[in-house]
PDB file of C-alpha atoms in Angstrom:
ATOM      1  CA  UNK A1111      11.721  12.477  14.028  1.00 77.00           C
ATOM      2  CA  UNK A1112       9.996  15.731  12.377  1.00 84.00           C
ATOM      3  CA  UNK A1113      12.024  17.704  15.210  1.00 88.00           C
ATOM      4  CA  UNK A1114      15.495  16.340  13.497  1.00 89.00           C
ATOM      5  CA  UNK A1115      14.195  17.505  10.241  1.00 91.00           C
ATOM      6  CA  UNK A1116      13.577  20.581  11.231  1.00 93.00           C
ATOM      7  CA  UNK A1117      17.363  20.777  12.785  1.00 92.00           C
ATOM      8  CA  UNK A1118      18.556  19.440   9.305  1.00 92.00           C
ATOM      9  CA  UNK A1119      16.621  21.903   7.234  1.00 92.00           C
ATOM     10  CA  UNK A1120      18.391  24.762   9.844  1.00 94.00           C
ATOM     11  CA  UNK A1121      21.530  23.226   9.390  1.00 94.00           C
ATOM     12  CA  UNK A1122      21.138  23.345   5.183  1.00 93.00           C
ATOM     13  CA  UNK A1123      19.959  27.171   5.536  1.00 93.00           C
ATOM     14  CA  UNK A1124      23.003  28.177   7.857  1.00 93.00           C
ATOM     15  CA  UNK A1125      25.756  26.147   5.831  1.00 92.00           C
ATOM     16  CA  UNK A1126      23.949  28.873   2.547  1.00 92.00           C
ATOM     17  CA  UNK A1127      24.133  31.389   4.777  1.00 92.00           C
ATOM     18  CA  UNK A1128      27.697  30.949   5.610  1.00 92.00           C
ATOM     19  CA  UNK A1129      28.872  30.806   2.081  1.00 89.00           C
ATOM     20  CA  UNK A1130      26.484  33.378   0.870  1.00 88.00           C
ATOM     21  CA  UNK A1131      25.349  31.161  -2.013  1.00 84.00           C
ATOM     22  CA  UNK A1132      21.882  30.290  -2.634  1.00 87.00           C
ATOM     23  CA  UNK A1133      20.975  27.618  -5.127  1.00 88.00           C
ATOM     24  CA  UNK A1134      19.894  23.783  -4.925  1.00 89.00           C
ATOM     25  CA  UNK A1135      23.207  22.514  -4.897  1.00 91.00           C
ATOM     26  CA  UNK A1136      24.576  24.706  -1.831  1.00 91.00           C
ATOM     27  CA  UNK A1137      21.040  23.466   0.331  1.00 92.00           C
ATOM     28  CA  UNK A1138      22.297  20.355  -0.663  1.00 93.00           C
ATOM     29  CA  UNK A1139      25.496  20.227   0.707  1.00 93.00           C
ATOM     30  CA  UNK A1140      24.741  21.961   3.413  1.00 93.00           C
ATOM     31  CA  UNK A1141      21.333  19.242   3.905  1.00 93.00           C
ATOM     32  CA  UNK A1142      24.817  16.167   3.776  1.00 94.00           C
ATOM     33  CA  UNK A1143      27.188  18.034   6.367  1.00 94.00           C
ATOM     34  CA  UNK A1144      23.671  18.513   8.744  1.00 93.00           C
ATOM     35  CA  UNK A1145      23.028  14.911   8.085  1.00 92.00           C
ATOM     36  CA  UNK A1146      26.304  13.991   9.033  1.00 93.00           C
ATOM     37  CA  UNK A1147      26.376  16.690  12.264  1.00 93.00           C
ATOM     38  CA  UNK A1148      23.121  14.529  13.482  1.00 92.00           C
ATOM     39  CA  UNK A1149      24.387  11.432  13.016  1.00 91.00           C
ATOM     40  CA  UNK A1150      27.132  12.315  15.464  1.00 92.00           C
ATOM     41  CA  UNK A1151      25.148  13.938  17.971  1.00 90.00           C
ATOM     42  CA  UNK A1152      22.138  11.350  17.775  1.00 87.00           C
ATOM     43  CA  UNK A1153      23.001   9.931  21.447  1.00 89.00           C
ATOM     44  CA  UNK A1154      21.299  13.462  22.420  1.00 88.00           C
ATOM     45  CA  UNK A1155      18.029  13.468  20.635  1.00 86.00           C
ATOM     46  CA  UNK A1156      15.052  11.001  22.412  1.00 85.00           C
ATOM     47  CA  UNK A1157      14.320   9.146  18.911  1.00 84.00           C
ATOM     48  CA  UNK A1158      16.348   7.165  17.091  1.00 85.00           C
ATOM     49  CA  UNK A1159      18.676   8.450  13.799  1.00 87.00           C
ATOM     50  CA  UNK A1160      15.633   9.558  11.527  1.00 87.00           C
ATOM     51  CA  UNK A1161      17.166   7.954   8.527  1.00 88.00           C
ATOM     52  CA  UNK A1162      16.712   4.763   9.562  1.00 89.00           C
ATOM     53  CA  UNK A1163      12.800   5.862   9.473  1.00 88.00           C
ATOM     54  CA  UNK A1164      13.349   7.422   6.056  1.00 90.00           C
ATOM     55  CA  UNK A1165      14.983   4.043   5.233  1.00 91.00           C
ATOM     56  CA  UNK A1166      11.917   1.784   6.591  1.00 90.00           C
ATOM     57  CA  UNK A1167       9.270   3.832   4.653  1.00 90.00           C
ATOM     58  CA  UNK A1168      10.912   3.130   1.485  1.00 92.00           C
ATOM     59  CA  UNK A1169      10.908  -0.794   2.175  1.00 90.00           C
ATOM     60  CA  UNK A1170       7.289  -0.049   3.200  1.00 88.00           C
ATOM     61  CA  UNK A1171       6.756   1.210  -0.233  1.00 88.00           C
ATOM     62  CA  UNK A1172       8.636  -1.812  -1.707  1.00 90.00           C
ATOM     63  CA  UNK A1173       6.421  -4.023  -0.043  1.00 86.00           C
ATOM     64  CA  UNK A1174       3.092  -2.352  -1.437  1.00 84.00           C
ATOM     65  CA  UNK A1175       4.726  -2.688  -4.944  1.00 85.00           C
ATOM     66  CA  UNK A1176       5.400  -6.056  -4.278  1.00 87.00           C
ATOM     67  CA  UNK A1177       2.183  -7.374  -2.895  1.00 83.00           C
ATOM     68  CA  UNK A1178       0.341  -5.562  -5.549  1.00 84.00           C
ATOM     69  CA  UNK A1179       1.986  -7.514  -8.196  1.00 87.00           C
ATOM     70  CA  UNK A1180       1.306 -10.398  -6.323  1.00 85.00           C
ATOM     71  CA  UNK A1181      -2.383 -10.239  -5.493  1.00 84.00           C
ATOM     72  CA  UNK A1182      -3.045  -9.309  -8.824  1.00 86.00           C
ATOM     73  CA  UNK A1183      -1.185 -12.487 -10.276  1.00 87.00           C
ATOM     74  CA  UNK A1184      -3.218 -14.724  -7.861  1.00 83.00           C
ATOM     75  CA  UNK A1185      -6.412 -12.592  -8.949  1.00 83.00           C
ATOM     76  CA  UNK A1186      -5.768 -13.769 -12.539  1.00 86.00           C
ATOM     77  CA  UNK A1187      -5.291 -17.158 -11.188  1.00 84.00           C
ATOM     78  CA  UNK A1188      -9.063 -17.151 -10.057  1.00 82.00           C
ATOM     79  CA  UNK A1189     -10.141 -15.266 -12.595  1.00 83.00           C
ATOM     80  CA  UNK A1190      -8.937 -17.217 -15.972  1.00 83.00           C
ATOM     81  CA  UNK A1191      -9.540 -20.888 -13.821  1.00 80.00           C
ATOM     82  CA  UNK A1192     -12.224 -22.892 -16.341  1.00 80.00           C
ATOM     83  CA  UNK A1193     -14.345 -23.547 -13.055  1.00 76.00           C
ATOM     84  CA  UNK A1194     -14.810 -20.997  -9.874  1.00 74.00           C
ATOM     85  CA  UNK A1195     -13.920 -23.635  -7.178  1.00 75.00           C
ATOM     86  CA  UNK A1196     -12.436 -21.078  -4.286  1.00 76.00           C
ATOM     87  CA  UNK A1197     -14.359 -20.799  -0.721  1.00 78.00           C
ATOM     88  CA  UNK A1198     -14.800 -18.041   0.794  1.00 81.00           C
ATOM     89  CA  UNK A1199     -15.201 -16.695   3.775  1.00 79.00           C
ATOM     90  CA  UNK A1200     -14.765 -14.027   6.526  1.00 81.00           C
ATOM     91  CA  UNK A1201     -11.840 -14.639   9.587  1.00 80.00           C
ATOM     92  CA  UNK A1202     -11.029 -12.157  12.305  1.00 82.00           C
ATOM     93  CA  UNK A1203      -7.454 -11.320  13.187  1.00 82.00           C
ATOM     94  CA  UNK A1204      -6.148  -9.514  16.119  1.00 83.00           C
ATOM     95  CA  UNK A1205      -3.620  -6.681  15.185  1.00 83.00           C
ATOM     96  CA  UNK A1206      -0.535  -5.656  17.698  1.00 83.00           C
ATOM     97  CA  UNK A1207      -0.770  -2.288  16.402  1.00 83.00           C
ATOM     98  CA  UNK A1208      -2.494   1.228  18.193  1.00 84.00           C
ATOM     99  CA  UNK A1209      -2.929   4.780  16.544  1.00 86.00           C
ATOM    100  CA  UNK A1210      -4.858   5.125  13.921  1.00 87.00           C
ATOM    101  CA  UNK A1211      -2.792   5.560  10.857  1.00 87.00           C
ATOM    102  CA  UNK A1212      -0.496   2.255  11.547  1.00 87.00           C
ATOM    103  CA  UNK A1213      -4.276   0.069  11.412  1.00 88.00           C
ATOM    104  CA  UNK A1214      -5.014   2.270   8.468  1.00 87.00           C
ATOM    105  CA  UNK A1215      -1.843   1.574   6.420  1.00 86.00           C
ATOM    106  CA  UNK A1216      -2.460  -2.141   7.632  1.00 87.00           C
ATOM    107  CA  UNK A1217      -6.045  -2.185   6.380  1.00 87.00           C
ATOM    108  CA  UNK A1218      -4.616  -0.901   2.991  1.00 86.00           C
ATOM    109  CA  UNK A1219      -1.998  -3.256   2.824  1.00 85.00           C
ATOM    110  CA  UNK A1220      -3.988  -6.258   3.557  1.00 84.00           C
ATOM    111  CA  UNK A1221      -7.022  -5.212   0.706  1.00 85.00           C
ATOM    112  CA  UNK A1222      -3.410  -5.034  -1.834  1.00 81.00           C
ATOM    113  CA  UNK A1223      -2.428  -8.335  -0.475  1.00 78.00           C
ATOM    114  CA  UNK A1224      -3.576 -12.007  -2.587  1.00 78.00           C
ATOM    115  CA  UNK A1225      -7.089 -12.928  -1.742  1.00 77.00           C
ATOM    116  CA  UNK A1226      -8.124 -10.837   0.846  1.00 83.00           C
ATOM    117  CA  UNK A1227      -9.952  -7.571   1.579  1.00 86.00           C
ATOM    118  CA  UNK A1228     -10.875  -5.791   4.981  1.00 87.00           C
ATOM    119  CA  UNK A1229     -14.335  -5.433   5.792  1.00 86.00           C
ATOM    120  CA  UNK A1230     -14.844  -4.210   8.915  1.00 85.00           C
ATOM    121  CA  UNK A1231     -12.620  -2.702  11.715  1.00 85.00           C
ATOM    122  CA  UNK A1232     -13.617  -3.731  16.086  1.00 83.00           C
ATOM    123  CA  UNK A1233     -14.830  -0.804  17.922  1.00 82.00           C
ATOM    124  CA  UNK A1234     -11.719  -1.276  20.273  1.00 83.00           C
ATOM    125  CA  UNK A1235      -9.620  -1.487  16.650  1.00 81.00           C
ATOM    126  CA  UNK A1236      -7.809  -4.804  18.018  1.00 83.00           C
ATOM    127  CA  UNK A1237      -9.126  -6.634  15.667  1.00 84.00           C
ATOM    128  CA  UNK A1238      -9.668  -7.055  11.893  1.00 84.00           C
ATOM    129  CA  UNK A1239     -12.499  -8.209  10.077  1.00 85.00           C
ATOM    130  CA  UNK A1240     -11.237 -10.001   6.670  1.00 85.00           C
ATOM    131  CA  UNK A1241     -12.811 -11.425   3.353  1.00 85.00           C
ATOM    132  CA  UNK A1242     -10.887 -14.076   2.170  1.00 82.00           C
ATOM    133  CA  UNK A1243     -10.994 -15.437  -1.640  1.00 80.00           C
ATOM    134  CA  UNK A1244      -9.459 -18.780  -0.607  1.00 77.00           C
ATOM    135  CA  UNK A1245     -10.046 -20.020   3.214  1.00 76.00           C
ATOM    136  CA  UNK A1246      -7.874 -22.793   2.729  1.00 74.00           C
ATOM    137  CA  UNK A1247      -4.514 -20.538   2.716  1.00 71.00           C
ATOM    138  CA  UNK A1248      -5.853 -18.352   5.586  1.00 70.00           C
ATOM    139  CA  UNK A1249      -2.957 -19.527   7.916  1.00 71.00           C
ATOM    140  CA  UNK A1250      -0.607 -18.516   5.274  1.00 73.00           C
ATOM    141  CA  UNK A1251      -2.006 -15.162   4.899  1.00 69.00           C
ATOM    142  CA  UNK A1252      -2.028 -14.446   8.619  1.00 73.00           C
ATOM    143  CA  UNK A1253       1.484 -15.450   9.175  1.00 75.00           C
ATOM    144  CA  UNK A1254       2.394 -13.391   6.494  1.00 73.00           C
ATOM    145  CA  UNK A1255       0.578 -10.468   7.757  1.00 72.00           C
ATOM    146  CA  UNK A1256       1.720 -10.855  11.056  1.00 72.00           C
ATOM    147  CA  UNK A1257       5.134 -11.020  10.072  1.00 76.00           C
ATOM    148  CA  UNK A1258       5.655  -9.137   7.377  1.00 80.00           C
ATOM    149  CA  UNK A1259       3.436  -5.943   7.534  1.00 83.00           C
ATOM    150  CA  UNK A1260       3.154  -5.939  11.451  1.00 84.00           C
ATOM    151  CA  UNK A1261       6.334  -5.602  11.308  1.00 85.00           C
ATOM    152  CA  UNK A1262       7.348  -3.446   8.754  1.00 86.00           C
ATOM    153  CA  UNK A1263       4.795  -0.251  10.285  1.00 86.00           C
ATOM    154  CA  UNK A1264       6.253  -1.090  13.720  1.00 85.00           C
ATOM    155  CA  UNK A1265       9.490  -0.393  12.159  1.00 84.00           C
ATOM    156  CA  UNK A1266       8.260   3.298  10.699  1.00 83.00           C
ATOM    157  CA  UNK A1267       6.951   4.550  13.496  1.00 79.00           C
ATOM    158  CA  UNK A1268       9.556   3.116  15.995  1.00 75.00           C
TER     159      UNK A1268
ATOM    160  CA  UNK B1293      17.613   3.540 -26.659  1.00 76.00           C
ATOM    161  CA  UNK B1294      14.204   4.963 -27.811  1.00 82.00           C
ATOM    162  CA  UNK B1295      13.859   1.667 -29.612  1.00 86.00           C
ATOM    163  CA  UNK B1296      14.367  -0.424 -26.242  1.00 88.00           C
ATOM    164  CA  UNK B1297      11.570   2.680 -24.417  1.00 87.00           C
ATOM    165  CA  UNK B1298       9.022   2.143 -26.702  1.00 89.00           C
ATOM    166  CA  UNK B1299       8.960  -1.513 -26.596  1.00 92.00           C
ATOM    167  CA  UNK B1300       8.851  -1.080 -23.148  1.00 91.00           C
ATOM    168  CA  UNK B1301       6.257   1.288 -23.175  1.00 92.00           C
ATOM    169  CA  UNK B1302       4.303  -0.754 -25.475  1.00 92.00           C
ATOM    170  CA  UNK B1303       4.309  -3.491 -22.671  1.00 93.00           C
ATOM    171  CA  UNK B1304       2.815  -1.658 -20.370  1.00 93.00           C
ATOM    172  CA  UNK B1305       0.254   0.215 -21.951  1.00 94.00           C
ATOM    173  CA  UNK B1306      -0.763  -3.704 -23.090  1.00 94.00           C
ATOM    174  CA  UNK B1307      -0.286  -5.093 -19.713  1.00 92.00           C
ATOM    175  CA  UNK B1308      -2.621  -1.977 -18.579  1.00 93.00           C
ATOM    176  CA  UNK B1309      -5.360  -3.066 -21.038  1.00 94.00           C
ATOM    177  CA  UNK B1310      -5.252  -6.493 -20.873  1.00 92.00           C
ATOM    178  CA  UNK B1311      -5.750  -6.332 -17.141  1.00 90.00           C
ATOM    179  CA  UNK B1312      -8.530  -3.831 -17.096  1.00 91.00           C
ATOM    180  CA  UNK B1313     -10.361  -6.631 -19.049  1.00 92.00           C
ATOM    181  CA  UNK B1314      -9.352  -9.363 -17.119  1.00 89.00           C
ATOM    182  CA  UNK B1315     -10.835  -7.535 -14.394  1.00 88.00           C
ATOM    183  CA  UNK B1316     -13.995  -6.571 -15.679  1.00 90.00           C
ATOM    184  CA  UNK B1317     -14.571 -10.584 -16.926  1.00 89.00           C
ATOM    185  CA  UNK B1318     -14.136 -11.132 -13.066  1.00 87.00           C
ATOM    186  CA  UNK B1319     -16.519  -8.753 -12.204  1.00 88.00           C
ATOM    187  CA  UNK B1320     -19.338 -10.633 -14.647  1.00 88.00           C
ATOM    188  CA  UNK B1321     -17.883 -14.219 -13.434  1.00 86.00           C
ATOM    189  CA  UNK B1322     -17.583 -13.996  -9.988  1.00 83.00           C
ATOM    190  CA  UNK B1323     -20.344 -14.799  -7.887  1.00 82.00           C
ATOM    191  CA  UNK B1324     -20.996 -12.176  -5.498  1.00 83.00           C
ATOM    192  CA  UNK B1325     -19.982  -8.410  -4.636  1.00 85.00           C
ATOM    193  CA  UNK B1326     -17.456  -9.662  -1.718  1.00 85.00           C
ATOM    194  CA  UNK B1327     -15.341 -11.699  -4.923  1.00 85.00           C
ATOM    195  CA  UNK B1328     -15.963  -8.940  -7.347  1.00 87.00           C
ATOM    196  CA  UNK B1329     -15.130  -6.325  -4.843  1.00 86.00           C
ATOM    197  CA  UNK B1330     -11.225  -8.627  -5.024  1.00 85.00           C
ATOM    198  CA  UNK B1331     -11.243  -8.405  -8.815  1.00 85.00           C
ATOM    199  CA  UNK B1332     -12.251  -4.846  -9.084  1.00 85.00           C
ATOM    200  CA  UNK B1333     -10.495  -3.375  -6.812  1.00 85.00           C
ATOM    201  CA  UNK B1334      -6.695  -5.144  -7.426  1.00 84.00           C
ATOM    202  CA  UNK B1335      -6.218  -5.905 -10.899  1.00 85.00           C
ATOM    203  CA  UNK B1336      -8.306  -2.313 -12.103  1.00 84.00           C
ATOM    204  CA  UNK B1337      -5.548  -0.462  -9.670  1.00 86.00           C
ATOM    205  CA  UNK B1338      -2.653  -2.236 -11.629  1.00 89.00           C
ATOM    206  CA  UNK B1339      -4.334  -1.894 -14.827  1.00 91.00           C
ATOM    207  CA  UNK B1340      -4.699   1.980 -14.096  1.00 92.00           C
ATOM    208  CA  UNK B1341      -1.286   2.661 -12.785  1.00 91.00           C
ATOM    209  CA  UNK B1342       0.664   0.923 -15.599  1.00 93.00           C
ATOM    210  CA  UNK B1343      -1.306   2.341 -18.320  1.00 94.00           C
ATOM    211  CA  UNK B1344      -0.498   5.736 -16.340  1.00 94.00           C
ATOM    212  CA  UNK B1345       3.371   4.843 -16.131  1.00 92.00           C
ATOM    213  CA  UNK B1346       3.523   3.986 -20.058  1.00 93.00           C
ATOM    214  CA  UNK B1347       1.604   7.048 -20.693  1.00 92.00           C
ATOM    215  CA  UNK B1348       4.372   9.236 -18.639  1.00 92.00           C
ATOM    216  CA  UNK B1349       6.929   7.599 -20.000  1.00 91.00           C
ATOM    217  CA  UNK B1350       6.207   8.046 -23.733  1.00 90.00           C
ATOM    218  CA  UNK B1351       5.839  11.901 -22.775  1.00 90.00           C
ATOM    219  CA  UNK B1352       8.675  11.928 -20.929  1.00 90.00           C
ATOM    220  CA  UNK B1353      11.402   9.714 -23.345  1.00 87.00           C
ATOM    221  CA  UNK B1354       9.457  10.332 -26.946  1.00 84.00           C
ATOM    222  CA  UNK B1355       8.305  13.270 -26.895  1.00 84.00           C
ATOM    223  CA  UNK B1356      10.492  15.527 -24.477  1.00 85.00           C
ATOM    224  CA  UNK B1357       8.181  16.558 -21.984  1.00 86.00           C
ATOM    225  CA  UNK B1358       7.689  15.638 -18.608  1.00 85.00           C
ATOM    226  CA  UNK B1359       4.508  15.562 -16.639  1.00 85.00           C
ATOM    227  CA  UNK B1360       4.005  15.831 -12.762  1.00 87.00           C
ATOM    228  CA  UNK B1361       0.425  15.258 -12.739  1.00 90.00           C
ATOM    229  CA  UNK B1362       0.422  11.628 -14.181  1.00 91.00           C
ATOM    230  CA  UNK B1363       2.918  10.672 -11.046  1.00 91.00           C
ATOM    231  CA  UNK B1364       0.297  12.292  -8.724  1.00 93.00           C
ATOM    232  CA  UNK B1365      -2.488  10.526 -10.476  1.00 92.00           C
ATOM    233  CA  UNK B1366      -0.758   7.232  -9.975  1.00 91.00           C
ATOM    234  CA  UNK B1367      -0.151   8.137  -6.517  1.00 89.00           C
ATOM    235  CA  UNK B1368      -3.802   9.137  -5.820  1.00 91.00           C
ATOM    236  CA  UNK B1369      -5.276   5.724  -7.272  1.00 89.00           C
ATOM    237  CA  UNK B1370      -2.390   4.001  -5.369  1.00 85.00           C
ATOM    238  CA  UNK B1371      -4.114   5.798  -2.268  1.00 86.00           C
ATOM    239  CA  UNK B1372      -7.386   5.609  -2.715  1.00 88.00           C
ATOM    240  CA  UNK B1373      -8.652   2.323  -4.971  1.00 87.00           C
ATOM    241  CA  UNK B1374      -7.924   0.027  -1.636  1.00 86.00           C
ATOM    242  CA  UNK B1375      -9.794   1.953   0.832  1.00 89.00           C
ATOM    243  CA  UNK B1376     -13.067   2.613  -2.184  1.00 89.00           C
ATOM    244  CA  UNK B1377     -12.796  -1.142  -2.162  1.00 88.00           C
ATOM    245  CA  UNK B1378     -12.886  -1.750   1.931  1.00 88.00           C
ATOM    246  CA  UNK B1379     -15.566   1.439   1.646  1.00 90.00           C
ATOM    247  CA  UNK B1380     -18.271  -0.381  -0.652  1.00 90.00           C
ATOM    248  CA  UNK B1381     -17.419  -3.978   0.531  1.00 88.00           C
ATOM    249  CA  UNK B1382     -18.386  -2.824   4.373  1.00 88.00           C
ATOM    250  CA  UNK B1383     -21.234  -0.528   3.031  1.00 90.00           C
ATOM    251  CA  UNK B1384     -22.292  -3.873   1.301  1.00 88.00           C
ATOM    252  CA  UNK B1385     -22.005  -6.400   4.848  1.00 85.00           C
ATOM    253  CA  UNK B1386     -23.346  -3.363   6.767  1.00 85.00           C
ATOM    254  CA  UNK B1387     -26.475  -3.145   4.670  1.00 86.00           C
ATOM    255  CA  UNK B1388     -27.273  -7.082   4.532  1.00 78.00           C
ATOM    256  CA  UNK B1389     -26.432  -7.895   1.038  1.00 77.00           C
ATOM    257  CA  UNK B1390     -25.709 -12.207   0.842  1.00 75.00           C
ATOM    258  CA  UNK B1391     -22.454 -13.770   0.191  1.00 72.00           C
ATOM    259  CA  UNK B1392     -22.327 -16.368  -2.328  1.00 71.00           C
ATOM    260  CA  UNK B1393     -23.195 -20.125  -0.903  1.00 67.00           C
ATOM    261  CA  UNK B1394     -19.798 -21.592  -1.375  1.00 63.00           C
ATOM    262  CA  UNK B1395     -18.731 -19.077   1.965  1.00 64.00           C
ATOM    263  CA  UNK B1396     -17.376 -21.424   4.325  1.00 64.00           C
ATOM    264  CA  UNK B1397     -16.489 -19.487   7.733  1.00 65.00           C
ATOM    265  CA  UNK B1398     -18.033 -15.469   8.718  1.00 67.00           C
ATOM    266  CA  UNK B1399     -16.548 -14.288  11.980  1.00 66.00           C
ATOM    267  CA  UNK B1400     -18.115 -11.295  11.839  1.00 66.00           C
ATOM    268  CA  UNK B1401     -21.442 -12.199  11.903  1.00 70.00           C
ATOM    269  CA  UNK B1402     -21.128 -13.219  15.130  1.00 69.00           C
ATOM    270  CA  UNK B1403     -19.849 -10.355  16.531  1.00 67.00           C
ATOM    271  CA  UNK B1404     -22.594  -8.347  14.770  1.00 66.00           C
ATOM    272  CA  UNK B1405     -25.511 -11.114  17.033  1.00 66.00           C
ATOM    273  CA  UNK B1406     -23.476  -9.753  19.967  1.00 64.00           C
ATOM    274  CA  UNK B1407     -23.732  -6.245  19.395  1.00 62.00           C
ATOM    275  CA  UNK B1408     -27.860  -6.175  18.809  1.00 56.00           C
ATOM    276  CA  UNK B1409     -28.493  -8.261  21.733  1.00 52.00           C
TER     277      UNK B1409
END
């Protein structure tokens, strides 16, 4: 992915090169016709199109936005309630995902998420340790993990 | 225009405040550092960022000038606020501090028996 960046950024300097016209606007023209020169030669590169990366960070992004909203309404929820009657508790949940920077954007994710905060991280990093605010809606949380954040880092660093 | 900015501004400074000070009444009614770790560490970060964003704004709209360093300030408590949280709640399990008596289920603390045997 970095490699078709590179190529792109080439591309940009050549296309100011050829018209022997340096400013912002020229790179970016020339950064739109490289764009479109790698999207028609993407059968030769080993990765996939790299803006469909660029385009699954952003809903990455949209998704921490989102859940941070959320976790902070359901915070308030807690918070404001005349009595304190949540349980809580710690569960353990077993993560699909391997290098080190997909676990940690999972860990952060998860501590943003609605009731529940990492605490601790398995030597062998398959599994996550998690404080919950509410036990009751564990399942919920896990399913939502699972399918929702899992699944949106898989989808970066496909 | 600057009318409908300012309003909107005014909103989120508020919402800013208002949840700093919902946060810190969580921090004084929860029971233990696990729960307060949840208040202090979500609705602060919210509370910080939008007061942030209504502070950039009124620079940027009102007055004219526009200011980089707010957006990297948001960005940098975006960053870091989750992982200070994860940071003093572990520090906090790691050292033996209780959870509250209403905790229902601890995984881990099995897994801790395991590793000093």
């Amino acid at each position: 992915m970095a490699f078709q960046i590179l190529i792109n950024f080439v591309i940009a300097l050549t296309w100011m090169f050829l018209n022997n016209h340096y400013s912002g606007i020229s790179f970016i023209v020339g950064y739109l016709i490289g764009l479109f020169i790698i999207f028609s030669l993407r059968r030769f590169f080993s990765t996939r199109f790299y803006m469909y990366n660029v385009i699954a960070v952003i809903k990455l992004v949209f998704i921490f936005f989102k859940e941070l909203i959320l976790s902070n309404i359901s915070v308030l929820k807690v918070i404001l309630s005349p009595k304190l009657n949540m349980k809580p508790g710690i569960f353990a949940l077993e993560t699909e995902l391997k290098t080190d920077w997909e676990i940690s954007i999972l860990a952060n994710l998860i501590t943003l998420t609605p009731g529940t905060l990492v605490i601790d991280i398995s030597d062998d990093k398959k599994i996550l340790y998690i404080h919950a605010m509410d036990i009751e809606d564990v399942e919920k949380a896990k399913l939502d993990i699972k399918n929702t954040f899992e699944k949106a880092i898989q989808e970066v660093s496909k | 225009m600057i009318v409908i900015s300012k309003i909107v501004i005014g909103y989120l400074i508020l919402q800013g405040a208002l949840l700093s000070l919902i946060s810190s009444i969580g921090i004084i009614r929860l029971p233990d550092i696990y729960t307060r770790n949840h208040a202090a560490s979500k609705s602060a970060t919210l509370g910080i960022i939008s007061i942030l964003l209504g502070v950039f704004l009124d620079f940027w709209i009102v007055e004219g000038y526009m200011n980089a360093r707010i957006i990297l300030g948001i960005i940098f408590v975006f960053c870091t606020a989750p992982v200070a949280g994860h940071l003093i709640s572990r520090a906090a399990y790691n050292t033996g501090i209780p959870m509250s008596e209403k905790t229902v289920k601890d995984d881990l603390r099995a897994k801790k028996k395991r590793s000093v045997q």
